[in-house]
mmCIF file with all atom_site columns, C-alpha atoms in Angstrom:
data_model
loop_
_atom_site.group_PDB
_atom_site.id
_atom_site.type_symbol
_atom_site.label_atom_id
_atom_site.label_alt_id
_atom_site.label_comp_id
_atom_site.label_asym_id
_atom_site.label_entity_id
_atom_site.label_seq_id
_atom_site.pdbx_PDB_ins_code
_atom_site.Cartn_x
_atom_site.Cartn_y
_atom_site.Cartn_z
_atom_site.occupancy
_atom_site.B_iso_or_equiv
_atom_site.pdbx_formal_charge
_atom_site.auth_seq_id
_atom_site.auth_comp_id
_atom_site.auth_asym_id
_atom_site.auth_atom_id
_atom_site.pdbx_PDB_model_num
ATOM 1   C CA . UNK A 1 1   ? -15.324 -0.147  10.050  1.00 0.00 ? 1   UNK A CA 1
ATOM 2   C CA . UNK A 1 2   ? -15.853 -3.675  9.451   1.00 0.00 ? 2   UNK A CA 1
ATOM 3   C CA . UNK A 1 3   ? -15.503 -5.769  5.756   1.00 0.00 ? 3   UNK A CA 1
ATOM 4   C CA . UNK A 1 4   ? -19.093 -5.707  5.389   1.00 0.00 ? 4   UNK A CA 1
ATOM 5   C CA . UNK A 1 5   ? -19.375 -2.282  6.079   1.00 0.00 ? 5   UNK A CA 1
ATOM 6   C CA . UNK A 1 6   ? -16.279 -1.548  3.660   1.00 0.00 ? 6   UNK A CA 1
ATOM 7   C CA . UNK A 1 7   ? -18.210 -3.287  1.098   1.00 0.00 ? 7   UNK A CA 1
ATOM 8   C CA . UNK A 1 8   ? -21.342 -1.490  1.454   1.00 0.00 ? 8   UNK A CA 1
ATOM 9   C CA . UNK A 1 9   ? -19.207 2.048   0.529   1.00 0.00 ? 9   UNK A CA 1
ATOM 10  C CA . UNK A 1 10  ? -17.810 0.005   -2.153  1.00 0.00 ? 10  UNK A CA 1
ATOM 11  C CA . UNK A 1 11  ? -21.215 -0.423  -3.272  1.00 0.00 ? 11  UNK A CA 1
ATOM 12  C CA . UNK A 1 12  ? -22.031 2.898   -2.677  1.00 0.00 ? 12  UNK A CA 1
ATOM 13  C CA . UNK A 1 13  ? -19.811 3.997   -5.195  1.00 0.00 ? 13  UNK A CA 1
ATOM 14  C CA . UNK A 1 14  ? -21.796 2.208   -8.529  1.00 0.00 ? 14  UNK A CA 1
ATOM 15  C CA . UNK A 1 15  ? -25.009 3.975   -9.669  1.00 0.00 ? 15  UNK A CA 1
ATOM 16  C CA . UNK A 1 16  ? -25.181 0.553   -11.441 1.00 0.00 ? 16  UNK A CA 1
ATOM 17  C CA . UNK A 1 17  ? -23.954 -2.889  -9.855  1.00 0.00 ? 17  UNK A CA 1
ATOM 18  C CA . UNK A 1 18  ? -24.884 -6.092  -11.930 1.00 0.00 ? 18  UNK A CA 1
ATOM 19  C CA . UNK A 1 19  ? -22.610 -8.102  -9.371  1.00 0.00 ? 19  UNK A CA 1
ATOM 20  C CA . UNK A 1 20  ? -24.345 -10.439 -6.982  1.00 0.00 ? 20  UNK A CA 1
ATOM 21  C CA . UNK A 1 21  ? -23.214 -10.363 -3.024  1.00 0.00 ? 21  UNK A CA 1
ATOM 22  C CA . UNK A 1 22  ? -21.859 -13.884 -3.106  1.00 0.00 ? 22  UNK A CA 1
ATOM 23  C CA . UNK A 1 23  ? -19.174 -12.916 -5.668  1.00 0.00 ? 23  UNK A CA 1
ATOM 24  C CA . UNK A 1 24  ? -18.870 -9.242  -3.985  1.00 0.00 ? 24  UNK A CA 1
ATOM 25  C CA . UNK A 1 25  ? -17.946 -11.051 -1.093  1.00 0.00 ? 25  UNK A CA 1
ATOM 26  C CA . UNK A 1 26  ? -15.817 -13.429 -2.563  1.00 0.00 ? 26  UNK A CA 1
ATOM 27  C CA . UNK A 1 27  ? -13.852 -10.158 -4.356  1.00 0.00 ? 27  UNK A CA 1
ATOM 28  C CA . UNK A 1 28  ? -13.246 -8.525  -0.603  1.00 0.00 ? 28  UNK A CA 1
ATOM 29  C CA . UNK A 1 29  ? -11.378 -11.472 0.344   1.00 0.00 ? 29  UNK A CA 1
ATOM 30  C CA . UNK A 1 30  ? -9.570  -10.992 -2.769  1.00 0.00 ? 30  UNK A CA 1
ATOM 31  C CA . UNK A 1 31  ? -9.130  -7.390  -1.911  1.00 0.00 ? 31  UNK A CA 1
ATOM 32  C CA . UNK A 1 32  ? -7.980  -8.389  1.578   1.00 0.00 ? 32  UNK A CA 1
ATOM 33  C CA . UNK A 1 33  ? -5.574  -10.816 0.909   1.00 0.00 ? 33  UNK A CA 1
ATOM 34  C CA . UNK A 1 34  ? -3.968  -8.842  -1.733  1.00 0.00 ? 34  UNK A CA 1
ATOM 35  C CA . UNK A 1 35  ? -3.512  -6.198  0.564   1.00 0.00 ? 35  UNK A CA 1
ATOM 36  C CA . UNK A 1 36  ? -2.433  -8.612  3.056   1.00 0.00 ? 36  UNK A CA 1
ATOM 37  C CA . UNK A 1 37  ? 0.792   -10.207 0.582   1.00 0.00 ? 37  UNK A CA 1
ATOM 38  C CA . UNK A 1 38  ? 1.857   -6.723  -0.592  1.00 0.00 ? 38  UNK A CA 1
ATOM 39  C CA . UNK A 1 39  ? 1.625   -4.755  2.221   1.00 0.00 ? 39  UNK A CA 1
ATOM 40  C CA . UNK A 1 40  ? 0.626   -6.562  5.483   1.00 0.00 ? 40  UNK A CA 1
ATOM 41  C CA . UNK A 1 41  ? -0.540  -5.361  8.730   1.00 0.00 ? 41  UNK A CA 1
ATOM 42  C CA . UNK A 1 42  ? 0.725   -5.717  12.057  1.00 0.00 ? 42  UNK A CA 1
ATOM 43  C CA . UNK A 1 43  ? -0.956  -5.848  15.349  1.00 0.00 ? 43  UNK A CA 1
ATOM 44  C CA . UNK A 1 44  ? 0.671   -5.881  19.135  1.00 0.00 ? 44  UNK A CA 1
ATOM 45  C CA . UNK A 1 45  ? -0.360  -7.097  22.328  1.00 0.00 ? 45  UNK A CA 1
ATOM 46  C CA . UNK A 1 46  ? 1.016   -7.066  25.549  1.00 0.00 ? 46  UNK A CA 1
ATOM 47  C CA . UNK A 1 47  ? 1.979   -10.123 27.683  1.00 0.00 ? 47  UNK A CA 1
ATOM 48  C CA . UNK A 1 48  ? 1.788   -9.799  31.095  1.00 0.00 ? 48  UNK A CA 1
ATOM 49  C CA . UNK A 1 49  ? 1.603   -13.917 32.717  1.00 0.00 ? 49  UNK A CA 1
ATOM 50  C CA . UNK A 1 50  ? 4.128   -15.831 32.714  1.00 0.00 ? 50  UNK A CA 1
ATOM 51  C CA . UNK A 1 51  ? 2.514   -18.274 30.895  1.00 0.00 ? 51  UNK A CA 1
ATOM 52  C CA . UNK A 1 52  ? 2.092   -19.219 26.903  1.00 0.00 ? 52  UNK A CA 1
ATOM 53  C CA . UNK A 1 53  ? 0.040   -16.573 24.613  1.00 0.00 ? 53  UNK A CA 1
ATOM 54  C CA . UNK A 1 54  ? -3.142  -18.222 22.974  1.00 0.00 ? 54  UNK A CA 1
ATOM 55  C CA . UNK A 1 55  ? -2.416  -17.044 19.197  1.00 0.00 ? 55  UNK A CA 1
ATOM 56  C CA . UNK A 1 56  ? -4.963  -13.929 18.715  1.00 0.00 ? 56  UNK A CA 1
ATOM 57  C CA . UNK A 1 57  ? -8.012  -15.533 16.266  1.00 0.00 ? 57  UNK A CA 1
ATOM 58  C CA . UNK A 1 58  ? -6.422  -13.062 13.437  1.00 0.00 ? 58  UNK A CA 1
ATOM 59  C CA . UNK A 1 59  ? -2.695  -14.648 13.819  1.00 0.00 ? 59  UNK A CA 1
ATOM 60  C CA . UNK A 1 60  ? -1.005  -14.758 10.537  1.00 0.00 ? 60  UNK A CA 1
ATOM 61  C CA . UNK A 1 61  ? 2.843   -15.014 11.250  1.00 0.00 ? 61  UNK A CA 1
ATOM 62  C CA . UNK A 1 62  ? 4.983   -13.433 14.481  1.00 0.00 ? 62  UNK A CA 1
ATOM 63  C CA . UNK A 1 63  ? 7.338   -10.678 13.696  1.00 0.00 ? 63  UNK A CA 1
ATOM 64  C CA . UNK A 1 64  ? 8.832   -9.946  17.158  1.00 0.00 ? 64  UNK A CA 1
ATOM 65  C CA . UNK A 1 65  ? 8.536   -10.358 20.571  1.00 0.00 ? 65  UNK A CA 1
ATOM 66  C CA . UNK A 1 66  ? 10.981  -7.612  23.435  1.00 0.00 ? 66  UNK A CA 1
ATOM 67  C CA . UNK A 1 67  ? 10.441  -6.948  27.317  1.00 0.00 ? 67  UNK A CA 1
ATOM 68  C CA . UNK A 1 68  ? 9.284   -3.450  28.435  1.00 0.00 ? 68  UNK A CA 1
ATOM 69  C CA . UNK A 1 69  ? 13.284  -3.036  28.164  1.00 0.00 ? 69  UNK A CA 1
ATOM 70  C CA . UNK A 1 70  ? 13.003  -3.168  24.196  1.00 0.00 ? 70  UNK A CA 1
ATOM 71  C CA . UNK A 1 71  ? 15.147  -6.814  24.738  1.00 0.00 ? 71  UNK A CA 1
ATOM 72  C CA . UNK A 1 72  ? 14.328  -9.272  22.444  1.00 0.00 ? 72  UNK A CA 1
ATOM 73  C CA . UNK A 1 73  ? 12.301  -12.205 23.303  1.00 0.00 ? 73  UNK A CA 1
ATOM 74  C CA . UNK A 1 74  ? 12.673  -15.540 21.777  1.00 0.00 ? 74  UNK A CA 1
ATOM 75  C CA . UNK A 1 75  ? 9.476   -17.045 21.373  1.00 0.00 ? 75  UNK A CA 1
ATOM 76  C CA . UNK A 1 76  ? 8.798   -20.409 19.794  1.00 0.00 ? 76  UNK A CA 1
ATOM 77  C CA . UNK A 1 77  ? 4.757   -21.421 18.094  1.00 0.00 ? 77  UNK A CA 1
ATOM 78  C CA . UNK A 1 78  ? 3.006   -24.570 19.527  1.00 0.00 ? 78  UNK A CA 1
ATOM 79  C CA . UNK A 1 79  ? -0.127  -26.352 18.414  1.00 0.00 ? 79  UNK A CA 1
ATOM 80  C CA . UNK A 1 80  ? -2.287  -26.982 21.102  1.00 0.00 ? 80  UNK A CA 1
ATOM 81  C CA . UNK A 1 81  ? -4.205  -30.275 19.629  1.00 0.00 ? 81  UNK A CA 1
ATOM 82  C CA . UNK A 1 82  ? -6.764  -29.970 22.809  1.00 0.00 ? 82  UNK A CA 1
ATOM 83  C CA . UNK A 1 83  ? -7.893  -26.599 22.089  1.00 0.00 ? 83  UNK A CA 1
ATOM 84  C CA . UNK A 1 84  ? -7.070  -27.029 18.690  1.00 0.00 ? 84  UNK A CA 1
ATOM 85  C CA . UNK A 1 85  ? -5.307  -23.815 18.674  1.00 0.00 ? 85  UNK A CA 1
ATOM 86  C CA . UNK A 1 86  ? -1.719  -21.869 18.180  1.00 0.00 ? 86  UNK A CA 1
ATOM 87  C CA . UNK A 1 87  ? -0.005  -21.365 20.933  1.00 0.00 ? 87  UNK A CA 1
ATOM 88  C CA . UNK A 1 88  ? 3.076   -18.692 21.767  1.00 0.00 ? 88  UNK A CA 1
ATOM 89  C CA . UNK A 1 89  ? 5.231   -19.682 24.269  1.00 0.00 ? 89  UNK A CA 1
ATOM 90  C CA . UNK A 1 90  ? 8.582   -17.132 25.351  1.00 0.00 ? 90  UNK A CA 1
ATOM 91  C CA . UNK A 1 91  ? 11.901  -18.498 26.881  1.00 0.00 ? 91  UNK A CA 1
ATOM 92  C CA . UNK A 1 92  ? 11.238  -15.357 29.411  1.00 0.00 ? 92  UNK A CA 1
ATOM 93  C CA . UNK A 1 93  ? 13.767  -16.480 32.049  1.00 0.00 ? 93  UNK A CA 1
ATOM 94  C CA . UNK A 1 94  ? 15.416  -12.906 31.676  1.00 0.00 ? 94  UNK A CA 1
ATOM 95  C CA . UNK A 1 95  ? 13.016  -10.795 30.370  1.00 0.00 ? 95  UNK A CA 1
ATOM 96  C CA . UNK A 1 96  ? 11.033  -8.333  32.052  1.00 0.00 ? 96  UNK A CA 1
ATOM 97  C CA . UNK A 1 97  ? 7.302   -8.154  31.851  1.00 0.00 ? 97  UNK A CA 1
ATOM 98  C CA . UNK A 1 98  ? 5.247   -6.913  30.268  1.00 0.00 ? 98  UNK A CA 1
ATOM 99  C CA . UNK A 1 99  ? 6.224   -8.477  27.096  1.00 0.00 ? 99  UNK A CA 1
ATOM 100 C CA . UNK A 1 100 ? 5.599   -6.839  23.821  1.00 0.00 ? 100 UNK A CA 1
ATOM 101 C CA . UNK A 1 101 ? 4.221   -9.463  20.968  1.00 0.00 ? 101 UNK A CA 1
ATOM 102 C CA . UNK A 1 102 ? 4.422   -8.453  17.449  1.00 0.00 ? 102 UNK A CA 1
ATOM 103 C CA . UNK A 1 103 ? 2.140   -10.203 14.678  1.00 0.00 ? 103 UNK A CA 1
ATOM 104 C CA . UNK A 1 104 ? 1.004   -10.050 11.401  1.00 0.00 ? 104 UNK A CA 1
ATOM 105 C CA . UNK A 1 105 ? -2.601  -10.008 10.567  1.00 0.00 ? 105 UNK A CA 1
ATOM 106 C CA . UNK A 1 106 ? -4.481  -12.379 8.672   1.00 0.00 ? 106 UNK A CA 1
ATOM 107 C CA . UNK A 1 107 ? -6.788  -10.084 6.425   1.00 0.00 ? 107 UNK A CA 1
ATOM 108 C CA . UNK A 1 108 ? -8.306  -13.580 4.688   1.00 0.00 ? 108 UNK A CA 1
ATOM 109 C CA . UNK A 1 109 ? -9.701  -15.127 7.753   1.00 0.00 ? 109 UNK A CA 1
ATOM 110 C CA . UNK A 1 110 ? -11.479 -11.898 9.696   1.00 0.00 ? 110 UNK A CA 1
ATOM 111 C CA . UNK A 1 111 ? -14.953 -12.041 10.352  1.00 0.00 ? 111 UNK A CA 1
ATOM 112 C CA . UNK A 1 112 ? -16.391 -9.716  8.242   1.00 0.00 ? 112 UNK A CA 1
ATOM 113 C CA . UNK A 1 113 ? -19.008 -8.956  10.485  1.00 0.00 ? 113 UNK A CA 1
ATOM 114 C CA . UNK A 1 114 ? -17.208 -7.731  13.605  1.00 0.00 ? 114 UNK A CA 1
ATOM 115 C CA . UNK A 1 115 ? -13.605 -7.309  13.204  1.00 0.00 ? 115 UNK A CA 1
ATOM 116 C CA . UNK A 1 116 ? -12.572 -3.847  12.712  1.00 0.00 ? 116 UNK A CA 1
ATOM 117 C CA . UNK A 1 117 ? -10.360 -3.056  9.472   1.00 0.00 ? 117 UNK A CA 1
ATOM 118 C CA . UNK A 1 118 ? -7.441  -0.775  10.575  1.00 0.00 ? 118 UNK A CA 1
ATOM 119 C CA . UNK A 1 119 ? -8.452  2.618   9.411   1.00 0.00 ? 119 UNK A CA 1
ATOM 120 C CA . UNK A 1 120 ? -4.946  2.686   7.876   1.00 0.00 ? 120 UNK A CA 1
ATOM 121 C CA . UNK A 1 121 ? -5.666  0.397   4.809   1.00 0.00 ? 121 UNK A CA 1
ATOM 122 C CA . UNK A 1 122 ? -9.305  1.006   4.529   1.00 0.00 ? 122 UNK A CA 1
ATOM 123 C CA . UNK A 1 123 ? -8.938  3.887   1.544   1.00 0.00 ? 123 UNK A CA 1
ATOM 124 C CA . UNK A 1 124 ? -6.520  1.217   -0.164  1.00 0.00 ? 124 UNK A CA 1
ATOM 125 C CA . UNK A 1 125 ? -8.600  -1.659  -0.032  1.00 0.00 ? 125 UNK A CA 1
ATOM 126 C CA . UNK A 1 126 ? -11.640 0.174   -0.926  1.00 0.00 ? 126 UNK A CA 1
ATOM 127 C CA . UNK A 1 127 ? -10.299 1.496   -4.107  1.00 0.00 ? 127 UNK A CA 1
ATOM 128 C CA . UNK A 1 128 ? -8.938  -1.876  -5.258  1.00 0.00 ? 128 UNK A CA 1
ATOM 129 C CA . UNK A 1 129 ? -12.074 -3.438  -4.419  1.00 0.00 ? 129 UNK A CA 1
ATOM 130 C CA . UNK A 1 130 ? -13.932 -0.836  -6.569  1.00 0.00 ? 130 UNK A CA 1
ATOM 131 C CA . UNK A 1 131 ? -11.754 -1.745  -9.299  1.00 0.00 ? 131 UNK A CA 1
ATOM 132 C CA . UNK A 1 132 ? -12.240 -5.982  -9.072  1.00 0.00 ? 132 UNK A CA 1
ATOM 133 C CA . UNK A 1 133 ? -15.441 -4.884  -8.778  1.00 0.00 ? 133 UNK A CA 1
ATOM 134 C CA . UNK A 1 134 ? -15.637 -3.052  -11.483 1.00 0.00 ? 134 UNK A CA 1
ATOM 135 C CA . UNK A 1 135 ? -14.396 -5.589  -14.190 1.00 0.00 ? 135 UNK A CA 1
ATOM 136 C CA . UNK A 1 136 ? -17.327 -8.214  -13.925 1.00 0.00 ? 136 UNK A CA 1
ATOM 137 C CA . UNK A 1 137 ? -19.863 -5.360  -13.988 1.00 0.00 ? 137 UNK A CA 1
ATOM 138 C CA . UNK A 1 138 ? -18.237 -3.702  -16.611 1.00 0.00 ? 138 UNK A CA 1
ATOM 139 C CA . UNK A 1 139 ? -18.426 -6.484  -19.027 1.00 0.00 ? 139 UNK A CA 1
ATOM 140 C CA . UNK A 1 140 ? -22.199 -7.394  -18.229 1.00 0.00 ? 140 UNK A CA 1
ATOM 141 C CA . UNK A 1 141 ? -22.789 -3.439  -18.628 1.00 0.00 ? 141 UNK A CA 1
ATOM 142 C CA . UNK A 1 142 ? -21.374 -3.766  -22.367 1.00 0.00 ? 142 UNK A CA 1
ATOM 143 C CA . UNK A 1 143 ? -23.365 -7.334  -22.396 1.00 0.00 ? 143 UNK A CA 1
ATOM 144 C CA . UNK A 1 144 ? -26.255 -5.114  -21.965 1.00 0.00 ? 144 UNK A CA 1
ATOM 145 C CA . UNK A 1 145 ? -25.460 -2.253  -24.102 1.00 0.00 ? 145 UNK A CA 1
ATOM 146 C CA . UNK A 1 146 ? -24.427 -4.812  -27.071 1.00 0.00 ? 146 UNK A CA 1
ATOM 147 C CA . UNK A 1 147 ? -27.732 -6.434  -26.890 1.00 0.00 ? 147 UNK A CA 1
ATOM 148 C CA . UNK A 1 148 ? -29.643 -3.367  -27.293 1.00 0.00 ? 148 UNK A CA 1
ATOM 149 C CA . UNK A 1 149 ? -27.495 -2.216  -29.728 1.00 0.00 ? 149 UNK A CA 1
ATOM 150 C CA . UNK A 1 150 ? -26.225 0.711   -27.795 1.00 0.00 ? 150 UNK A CA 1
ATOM 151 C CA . UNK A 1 151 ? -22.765 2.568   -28.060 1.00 0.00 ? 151 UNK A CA 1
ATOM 152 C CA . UNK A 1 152 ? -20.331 0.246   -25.769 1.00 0.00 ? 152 UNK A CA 1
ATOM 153 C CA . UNK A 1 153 ? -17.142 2.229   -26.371 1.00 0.00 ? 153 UNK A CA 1
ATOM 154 C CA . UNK A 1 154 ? -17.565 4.256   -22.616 1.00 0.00 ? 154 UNK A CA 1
ATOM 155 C CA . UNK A 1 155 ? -17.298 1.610   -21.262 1.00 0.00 ? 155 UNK A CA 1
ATOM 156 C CA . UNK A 1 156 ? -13.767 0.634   -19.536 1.00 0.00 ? 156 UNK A CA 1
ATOM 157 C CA . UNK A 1 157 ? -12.287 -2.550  -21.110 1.00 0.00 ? 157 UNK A CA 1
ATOM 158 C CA . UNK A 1 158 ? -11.066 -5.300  -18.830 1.00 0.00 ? 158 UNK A CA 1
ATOM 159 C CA . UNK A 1 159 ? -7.368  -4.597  -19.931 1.00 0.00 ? 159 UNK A CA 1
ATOM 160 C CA . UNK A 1 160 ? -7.851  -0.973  -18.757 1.00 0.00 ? 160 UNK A CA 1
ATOM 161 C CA . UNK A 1 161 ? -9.076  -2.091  -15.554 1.00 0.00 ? 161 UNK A CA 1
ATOM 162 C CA . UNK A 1 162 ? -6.115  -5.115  -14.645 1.00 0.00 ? 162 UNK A CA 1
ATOM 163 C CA . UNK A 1 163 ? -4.317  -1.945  -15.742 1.00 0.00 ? 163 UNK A CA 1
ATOM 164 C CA . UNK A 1 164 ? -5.565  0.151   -12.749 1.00 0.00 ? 164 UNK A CA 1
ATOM 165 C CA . UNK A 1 165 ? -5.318  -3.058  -10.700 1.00 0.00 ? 165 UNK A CA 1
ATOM 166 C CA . UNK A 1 166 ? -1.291  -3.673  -11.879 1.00 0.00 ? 166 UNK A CA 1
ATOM 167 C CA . UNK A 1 167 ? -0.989  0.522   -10.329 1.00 0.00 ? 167 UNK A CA 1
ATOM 168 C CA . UNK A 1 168 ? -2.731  -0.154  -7.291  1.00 0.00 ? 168 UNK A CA 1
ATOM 169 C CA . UNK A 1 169 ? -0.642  -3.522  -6.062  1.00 0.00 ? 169 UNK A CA 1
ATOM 170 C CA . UNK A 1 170 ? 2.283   -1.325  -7.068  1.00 0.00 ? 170 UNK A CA 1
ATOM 171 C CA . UNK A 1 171 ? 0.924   1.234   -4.256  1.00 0.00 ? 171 UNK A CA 1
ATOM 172 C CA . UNK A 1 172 ? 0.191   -1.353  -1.720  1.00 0.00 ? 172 UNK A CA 1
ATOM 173 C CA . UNK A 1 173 ? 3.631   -2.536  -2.246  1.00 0.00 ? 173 UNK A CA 1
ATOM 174 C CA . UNK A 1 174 ? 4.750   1.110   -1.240  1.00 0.00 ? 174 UNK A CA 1
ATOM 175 C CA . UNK A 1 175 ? 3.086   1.002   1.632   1.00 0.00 ? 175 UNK A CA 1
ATOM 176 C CA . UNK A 1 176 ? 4.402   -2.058  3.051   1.00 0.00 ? 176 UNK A CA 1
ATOM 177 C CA . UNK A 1 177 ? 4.575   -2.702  6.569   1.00 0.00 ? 177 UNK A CA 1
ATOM 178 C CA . UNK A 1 178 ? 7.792   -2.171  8.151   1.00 0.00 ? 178 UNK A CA 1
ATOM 179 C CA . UNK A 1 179 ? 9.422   -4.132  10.905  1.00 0.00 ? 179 UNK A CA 1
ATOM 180 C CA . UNK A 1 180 ? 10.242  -3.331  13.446  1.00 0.00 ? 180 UNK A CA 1
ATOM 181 C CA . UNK A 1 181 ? 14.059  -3.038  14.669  1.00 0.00 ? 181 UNK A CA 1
ATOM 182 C CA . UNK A 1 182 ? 15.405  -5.294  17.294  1.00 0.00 ? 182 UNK A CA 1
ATOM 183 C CA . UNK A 1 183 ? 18.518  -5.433  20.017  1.00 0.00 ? 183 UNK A CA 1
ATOM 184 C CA . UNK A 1 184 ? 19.814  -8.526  21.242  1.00 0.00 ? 184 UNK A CA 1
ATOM 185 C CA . UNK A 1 185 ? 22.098  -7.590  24.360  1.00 0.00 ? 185 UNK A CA 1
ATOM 186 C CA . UNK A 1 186 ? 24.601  -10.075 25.916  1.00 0.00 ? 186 UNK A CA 1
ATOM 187 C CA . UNK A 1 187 ? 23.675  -11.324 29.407  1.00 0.00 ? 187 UNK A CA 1
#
């Protein structure tokens, strides 16, 4: 599933939406990026040249880098002014290929046309970008209701809905990603 598509079940989910797309947009890569500090997402690729790793185009941060022995790799980050990108290079002089390159993901940056969202935070991020959804729609709703004079208590107050919000990070904080373990053996 890609952003956009994530968006459009988002969307899915109001039988009323007073929220234009630029600002829906702009609230999925809120959504993203919150999921992104609390909780992150790692990716893995395998190295198999001897040679250094052009950064992935969804490079956040590296987390780890071991041989097909589980050894750890040191790896050092390089900008290439030229290509006017990252580059990973690994002091590989003992290490046995294929390499194993850990990263986390940037969430902000994705094209929200093509890249896929892991299907493991898609639920997650969908619900919290119901919810920041929800809070700009909900006030125009009782903007509406006010002005015609119509009973505005059903609707959800802001506070309740920062209050769903406050739950939610806690959640994403639960499911933080873990890293993984290394060993570092004497040569």
């Amino acid at each position: 599933m890609t952003a956009l598509e994530l968006l459009s079940a988002v969307r899915g989910r109001f039988s009323v939406l007073l929220v234009e797309e630029p600002q829906q947009l702009q609230l999925l890569t809120t959504a993203l990026g919150t999921y992104q500090d609390l909780a992150g997402f790692i990716k893995r690729v395998k190295v198999t040249e001897r040679a250094p790793l052009k950064a992935p185009t969804d490079f956040l941060a590296p987390v780890l880098c071991t041989d097909k022995r589980g050894d750890f790799v040191p790896h050092e980050l390089d900008f290439d002014a030229e290509t006017n990108a990252v580059m990973i290079g690994f002091d590989d002089a003992r290490s046995a290929y294929p390499l194993s390159f850990t990263y986390l993901v940037n969430l902000r940056t994705i094209d929200h046309n093509t890249y896929q969202i892991p299907a493991t935070i898609i639920g997650m991020v969908q619900d919290y970008l119901e919810v920041l959804i929800s809070i700009p729609n909900d006030e125009r709703m009782a903007r509406i209701q006010e002005a015609g004079k119509l009973d505005v208590s059903r609707t959800p107050t802001s506070d309740a809905r920062e209050g769903q919000l406050a739950a939610m990070r806690e959640a994403m904080k639960a499911q933080r990603a873990i890293l993984p373990m290394i060993t570092i053996q004497p040569f």
